[in-house]
Short mmCIF file of C-alpha atoms in Angstrom, two decimals:
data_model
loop_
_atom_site.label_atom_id
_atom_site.label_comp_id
_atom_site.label_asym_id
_atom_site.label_seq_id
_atom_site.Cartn_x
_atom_site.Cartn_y
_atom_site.Cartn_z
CA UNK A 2 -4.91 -23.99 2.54
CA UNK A 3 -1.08 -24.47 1.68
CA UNK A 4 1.47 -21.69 1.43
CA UNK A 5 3.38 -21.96 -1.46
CA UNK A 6 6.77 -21.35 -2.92
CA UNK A 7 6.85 -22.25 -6.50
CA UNK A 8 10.38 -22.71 -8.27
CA UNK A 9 9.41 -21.32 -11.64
CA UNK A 10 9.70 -18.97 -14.56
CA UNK A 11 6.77 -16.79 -13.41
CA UNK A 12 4.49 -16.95 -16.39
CA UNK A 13 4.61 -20.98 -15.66
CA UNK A 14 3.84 -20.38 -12.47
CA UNK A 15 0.85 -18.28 -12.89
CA UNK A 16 -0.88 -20.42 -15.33
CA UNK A 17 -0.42 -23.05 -13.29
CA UNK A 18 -1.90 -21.36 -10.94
CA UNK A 19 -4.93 -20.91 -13.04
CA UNK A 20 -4.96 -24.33 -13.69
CA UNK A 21 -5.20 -25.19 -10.06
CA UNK A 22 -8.35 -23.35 -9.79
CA UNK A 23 -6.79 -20.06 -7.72
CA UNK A 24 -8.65 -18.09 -10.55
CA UNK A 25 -10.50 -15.24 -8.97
CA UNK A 26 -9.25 -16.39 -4.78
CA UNK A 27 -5.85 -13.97 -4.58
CA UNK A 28 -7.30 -10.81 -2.87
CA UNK A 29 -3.55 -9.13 -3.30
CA UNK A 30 -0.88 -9.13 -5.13
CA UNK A 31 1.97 -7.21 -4.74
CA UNK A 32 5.54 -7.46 -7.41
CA UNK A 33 8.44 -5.78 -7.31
CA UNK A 34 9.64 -6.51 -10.99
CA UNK A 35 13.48 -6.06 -12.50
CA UNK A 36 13.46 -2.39 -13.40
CA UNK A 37 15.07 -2.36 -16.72
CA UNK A 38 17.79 -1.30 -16.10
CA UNK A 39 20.64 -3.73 -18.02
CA UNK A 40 22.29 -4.81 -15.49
CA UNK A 41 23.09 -8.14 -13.15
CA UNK A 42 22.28 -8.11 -9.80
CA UNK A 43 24.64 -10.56 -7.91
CA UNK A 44 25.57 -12.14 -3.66
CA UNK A 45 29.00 -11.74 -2.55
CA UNK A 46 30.07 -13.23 0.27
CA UNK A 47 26.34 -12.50 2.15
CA UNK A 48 26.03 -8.84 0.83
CA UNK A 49 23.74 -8.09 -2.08
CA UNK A 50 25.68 -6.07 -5.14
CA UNK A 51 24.77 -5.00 -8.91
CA UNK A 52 27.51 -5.16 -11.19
CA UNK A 53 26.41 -3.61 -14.44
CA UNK A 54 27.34 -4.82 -18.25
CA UNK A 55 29.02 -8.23 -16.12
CA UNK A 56 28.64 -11.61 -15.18
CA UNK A 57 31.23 -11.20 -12.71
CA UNK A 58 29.36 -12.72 -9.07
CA UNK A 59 26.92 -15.23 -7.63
CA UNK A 60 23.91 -14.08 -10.04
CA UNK A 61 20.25 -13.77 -8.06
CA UNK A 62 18.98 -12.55 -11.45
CA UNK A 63 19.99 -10.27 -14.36
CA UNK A 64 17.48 -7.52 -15.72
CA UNK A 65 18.42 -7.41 -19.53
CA UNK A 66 14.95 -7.09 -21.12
CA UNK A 67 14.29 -3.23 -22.03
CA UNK A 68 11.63 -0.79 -24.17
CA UNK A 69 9.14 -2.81 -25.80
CA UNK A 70 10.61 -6.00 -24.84
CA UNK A 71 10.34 -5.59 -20.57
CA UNK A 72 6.48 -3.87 -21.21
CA UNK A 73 5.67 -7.08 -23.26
CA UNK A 74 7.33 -9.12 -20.56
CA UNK A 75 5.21 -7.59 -18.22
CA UNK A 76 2.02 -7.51 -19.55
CA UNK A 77 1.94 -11.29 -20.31
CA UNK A 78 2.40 -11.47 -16.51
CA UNK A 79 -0.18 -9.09 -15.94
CA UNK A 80 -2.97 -10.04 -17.72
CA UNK A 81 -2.25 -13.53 -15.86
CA UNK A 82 -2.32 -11.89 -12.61
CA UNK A 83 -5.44 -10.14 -13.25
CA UNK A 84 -7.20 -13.18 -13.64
CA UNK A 85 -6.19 -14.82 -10.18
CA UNK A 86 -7.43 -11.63 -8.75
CA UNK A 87 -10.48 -11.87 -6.75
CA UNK A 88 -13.10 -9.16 -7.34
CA UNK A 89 -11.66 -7.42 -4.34
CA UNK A 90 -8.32 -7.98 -5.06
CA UNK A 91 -5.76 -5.26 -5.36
CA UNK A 92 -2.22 -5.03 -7.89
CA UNK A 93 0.78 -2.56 -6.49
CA UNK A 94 3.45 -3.03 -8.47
CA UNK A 95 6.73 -1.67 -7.41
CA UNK A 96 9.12 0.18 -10.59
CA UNK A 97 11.09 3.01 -10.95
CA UNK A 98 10.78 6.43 -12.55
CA UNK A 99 12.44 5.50 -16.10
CA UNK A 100 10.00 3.07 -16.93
CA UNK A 101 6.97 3.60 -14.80
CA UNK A 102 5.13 6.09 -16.96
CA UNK A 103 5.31 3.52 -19.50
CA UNK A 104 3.75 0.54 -17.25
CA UNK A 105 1.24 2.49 -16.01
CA UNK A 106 -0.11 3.22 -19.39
CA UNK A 107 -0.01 -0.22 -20.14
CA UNK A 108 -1.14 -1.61 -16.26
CA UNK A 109 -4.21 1.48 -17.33
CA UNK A 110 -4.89 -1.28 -20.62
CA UNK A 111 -5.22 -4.14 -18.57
CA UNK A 112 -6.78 -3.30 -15.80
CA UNK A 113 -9.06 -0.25 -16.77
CA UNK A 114 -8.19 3.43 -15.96
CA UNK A 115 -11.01 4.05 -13.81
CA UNK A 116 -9.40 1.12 -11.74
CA UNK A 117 -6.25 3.49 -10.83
CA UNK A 118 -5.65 3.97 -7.26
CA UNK A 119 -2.50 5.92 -6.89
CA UNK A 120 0.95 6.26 -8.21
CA UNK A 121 3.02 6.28 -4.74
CA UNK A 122 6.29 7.69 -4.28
CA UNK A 123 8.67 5.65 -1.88
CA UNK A 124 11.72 7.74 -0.98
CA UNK A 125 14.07 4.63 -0.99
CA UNK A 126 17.21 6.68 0.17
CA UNK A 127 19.00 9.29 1.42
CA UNK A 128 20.11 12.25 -0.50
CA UNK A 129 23.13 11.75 -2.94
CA UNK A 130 25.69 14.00 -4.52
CA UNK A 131 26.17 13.06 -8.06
CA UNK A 132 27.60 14.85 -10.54
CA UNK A 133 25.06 14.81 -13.54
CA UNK A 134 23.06 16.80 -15.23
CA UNK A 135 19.46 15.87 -13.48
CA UNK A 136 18.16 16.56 -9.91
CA UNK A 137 19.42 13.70 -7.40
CA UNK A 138 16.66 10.79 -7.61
CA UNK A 139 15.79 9.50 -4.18
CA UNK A 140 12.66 7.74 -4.74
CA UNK A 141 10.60 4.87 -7.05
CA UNK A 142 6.85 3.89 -7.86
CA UNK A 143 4.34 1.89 -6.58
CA UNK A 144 1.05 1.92 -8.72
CA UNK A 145 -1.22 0.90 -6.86
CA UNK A 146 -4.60 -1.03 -9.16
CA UNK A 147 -7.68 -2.78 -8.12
CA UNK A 148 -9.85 -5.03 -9.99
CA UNK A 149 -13.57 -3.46 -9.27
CA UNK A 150 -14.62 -0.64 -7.02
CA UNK A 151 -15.16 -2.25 -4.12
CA UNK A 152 -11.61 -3.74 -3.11
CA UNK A 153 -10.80 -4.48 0.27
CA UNK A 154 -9.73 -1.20 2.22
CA UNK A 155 -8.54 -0.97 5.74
CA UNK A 156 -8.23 2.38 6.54
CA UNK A 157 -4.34 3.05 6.48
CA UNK A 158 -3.78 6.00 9.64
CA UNK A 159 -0.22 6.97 11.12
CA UNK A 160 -0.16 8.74 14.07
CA UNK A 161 -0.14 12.49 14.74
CA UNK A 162 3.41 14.63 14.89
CA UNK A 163 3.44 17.10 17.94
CA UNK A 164 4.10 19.66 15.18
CA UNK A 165 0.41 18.11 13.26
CA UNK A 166 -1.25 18.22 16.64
CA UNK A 167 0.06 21.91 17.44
CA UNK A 168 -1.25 23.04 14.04
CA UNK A 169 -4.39 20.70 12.80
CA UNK A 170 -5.67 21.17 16.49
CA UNK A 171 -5.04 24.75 17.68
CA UNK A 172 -7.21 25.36 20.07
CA UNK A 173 -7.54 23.91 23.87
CA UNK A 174 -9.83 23.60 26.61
CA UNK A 175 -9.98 23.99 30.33
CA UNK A 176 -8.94 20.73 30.65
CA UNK A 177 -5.53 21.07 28.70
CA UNK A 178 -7.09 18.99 25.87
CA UNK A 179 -6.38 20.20 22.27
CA UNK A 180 -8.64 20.19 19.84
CA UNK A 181 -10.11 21.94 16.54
CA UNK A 182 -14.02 22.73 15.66
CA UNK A 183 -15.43 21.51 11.87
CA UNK A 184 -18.89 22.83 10.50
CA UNK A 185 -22.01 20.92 11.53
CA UNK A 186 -23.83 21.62 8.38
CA UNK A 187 -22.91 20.17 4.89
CA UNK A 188 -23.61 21.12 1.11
CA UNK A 189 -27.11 20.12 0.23
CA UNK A 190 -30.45 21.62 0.58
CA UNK A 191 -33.62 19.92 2.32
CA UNK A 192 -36.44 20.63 2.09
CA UNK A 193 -38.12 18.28 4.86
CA UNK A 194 -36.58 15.45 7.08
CA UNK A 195 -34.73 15.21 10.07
CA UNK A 196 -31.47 17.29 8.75
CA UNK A 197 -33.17 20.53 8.16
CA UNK A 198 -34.62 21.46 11.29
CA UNK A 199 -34.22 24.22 13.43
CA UNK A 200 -31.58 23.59 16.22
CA UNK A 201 -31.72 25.99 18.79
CA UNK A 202 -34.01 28.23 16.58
CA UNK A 203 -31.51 28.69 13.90
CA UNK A 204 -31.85 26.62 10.51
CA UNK A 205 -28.80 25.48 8.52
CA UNK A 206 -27.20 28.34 6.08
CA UNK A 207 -29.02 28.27 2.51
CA UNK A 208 -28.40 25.59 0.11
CA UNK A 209 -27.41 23.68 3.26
CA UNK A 210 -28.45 20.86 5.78
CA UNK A 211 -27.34 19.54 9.16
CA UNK A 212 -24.95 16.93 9.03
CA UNK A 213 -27.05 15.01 11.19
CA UNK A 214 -30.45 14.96 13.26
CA UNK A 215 -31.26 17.66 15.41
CA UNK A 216 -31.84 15.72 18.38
CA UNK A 217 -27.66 14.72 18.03
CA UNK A 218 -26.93 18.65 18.19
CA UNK A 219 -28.65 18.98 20.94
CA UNK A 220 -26.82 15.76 22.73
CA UNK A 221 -23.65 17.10 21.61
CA UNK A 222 -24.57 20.79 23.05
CA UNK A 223 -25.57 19.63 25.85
CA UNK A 224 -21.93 17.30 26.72
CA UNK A 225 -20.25 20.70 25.75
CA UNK A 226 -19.05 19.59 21.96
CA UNK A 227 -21.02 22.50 20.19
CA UNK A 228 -18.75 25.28 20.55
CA UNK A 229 -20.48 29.00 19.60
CA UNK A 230 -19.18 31.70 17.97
CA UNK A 231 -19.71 35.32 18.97
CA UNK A 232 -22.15 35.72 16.38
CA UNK A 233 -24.07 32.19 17.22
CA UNK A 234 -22.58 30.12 14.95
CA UNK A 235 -22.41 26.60 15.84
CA UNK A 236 -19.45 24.38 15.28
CA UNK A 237 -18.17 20.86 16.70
CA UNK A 238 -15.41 20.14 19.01
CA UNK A 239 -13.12 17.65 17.25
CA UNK A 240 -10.61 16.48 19.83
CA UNK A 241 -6.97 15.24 19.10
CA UNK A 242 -6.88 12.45 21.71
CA UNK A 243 -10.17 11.26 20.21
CA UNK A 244 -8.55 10.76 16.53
CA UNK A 245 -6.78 7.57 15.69
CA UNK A 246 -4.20 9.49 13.33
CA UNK A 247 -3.64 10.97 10.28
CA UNK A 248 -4.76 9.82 6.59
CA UNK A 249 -1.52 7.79 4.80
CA UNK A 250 -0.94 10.13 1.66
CA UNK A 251 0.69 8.99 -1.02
CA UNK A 252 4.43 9.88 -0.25
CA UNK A 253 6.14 7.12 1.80
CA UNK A 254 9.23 6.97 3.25
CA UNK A 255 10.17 3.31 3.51
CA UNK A 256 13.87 3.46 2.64
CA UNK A 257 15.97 0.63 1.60
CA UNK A 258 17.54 -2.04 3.93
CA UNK A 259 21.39 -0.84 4.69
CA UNK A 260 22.52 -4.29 4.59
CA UNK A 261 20.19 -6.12 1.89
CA UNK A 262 20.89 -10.29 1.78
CA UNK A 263 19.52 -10.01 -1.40
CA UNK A 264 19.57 -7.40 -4.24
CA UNK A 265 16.69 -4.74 -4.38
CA UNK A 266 15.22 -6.18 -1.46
CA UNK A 267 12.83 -4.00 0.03
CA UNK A 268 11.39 -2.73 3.55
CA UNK A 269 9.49 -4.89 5.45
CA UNK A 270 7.48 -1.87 6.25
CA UNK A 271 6.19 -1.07 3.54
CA UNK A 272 5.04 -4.61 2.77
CA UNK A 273 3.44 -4.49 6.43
CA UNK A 274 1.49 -1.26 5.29
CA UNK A 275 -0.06 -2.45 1.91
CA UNK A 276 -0.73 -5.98 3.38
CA UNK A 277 -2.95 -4.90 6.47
CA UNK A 278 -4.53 -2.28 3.98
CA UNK A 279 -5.66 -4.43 1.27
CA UNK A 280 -5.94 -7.92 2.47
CA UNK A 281 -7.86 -9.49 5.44
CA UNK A 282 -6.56 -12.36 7.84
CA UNK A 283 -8.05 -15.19 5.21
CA UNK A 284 -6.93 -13.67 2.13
CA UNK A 285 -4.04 -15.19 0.17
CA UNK A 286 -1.16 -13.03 -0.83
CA UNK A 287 0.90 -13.22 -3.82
CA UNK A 288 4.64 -12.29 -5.04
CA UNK A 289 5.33 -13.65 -8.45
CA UNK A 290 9.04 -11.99 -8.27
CA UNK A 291 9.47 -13.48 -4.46
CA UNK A 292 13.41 -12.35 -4.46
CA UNK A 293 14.29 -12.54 -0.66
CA UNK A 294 10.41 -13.12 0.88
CA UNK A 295 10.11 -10.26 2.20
CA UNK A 296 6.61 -10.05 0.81
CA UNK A 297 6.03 -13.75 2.20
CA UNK A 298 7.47 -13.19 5.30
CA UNK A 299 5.36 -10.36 5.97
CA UNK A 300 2.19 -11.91 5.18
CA UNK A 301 3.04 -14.91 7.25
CA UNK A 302 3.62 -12.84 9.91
CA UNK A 303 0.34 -11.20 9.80
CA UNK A 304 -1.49 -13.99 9.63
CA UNK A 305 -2.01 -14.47 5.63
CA UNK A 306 -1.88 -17.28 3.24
CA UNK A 307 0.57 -16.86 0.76
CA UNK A 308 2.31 -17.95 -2.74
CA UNK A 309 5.76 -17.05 -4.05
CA UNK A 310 6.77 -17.44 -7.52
CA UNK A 311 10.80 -17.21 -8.39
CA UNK A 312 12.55 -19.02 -11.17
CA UNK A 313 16.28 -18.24 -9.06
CA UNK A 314 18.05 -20.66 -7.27
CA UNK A 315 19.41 -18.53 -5.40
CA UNK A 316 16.02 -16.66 -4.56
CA UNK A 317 14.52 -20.02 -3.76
CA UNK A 318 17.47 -20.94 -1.30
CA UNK A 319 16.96 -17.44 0.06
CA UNK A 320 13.24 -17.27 0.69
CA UNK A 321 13.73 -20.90 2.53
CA UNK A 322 16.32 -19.46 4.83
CA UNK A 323 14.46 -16.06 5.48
CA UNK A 324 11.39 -17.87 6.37
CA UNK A 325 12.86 -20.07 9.00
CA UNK A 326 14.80 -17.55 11.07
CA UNK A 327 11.94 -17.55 12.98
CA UNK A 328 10.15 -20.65 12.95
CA UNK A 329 8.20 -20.48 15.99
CA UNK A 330 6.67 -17.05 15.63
CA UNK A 331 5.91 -17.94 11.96
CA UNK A 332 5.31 -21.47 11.15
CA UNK A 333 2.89 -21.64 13.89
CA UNK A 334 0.65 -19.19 12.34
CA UNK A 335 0.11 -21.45 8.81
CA UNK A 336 -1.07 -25.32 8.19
CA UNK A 337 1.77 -26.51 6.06
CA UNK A 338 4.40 -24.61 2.59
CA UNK A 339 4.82 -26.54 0.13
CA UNK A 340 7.79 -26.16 -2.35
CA UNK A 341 6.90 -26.88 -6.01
CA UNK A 342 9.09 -27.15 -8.90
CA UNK A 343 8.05 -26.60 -12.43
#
């Protein structure tokens, strides 16, 4: 398997794609579209800038298409991408909050409704002090699609704050170990099998059933993780050095590179996160709006195939440069990239 970088309009490149046979073998795709939002985003001597309305620059790209036009523009690419998705393939696509209601009614067309995952919110900067009328916007979209209902999913956890230990895990033990006690019965009434017998004489509450066998509560009672309450109800020790972090919810705070080397390029971080949640080591990792590689880089990195698809010279020259300031750590990691033109 070949990386590879393809220097294309996108919709080229995708059907090509298809035509290669990569229908159904790209278990993630991840874009980070233009946003609508009229402008030209330019380099200047090394620094990414947007000048608005002007031509004035070294133009990476320029994000003219609006309303009905952009949606259009997308969904051509999306109903594309859909079809190089695997069955456990997953779609985030990165916008902001002036179009992003719209895409998502049309990404809910494409791919199904009941295939939404989440609309994310990325907090992308720090506060400003505008004067407008409007609240100060510090954050875009990620909405986050798969194509079935069983996509790969590697548990995303981040570890515990010493304010979330102090307060999720309350209580501690003789041993100076924190910890917190959860029910050991469950909703659901038995009426035979292992989960509704009597544990230590005493049967699970009506309309009820242990959460597991009996002969487990007595194990656990026995180590000391039952803990009893003064009127003999039973409840399990859940310790906080035992727990490998919290649940990632769906506000992240991934905030923009200070010094970008290419316009709206975005934090490795984040691609880190949604790369090790929905892909495996062999899966193959696509960015049809590759900008700077950060999404290709990433993957790399972590040990995934990938393909990039950019029609800008300048994104192309970019991407190349990106991925070789490290050479050893990454080009070791890969057979062979392959540049194609189309």
């Amino acid at each position: 398997m070949n990386n590879l970088l393809i220097h294309s309009d996108n919709l080229l490149g995708l059907q090509f794609l298809l035509n290669k046979g990569y229908a159904g073998k790209i278990d993630l795709v991840y874009i980070d579209p233009p946003f609508a939002t009229g402008g030209h985003f330019t380099i200047t001597d090394g620094r990414a800038t947007t000048i608005s309305n002007s031509r004035k620059g070294n133009i990476a790209y320029s994000d003219i298409l609006q309303g009905k036009g952009f949606i259009e523009f997308l969904r051509q690419r999306l109903i594309l991408l859909k079809d190089l998705l695997s069955n456990q393939g997953s779609i985030y696509l990165h916008i902001d909050y002036k179009i992003g209601h719209y895409v998502k009614v049309m990404m809910d067309e494409v791919f199904g409704i009941e295939n939404f995952r989440n609309d994310i919110t990325r907090i992308k900067c720090n506060p400003k002090n505008f004067d407008r009328i409007g609240y100060g916007n510090i954050k875009d979209m990620i909405l986050f699609y798969t194509k079935t209902n069983n996509p790969i999913w590697n548990e995303p956890r981040q570890p515990y704050t010493k304010q979330d230990i102090d307060s999720l895990f309350a209580k501690i033990d003789q041993n100076g170990r924190r910890y917190t006690t959860v029910p050991i019965h469950a909703p659901g009434e038995t009426d035979h099998g292992k989960s509704s017998q009597p544990f230590k004489g005493i049967y699970p509450p009506k309309g009820r059933h242990w959460r597991t066998d009996v002969k487990t509560l007595e194990k656990w009672d026995a180590e000391g993780l039952i803990e009893w309450s003064d009127n003999g109800n039973p409840r399990k020790k859940i310790f906080a050095d035992e727990r490998n972090g919290k649940r990632v919810q769906d506000i992240w705070e991934f905030k923009d590179p200070m010094y970008p080397i290419y316009p709206t390029e975005k934090n490795a971080d984040l691609l880190d996160l949604i790369i090790k949640t929905s892909s495996n080591a062999d899966s193959i990792v696509l960015d049809c709006f590759a900008g700077s590689g950060t999404t290709l880089k990433a993957a790399q990195r972590l040990g995934r195939y990938w393909i990039g698809i950019d029609q800008s010279d300048l994104a192309i020259k970019t991407i190349t440069e990106n991925l070789q300031l490290n050479n050893n750590d990454l080009f070791s990691q890969v057979n062979t990239n392959e540049i194609i033109c189309i």
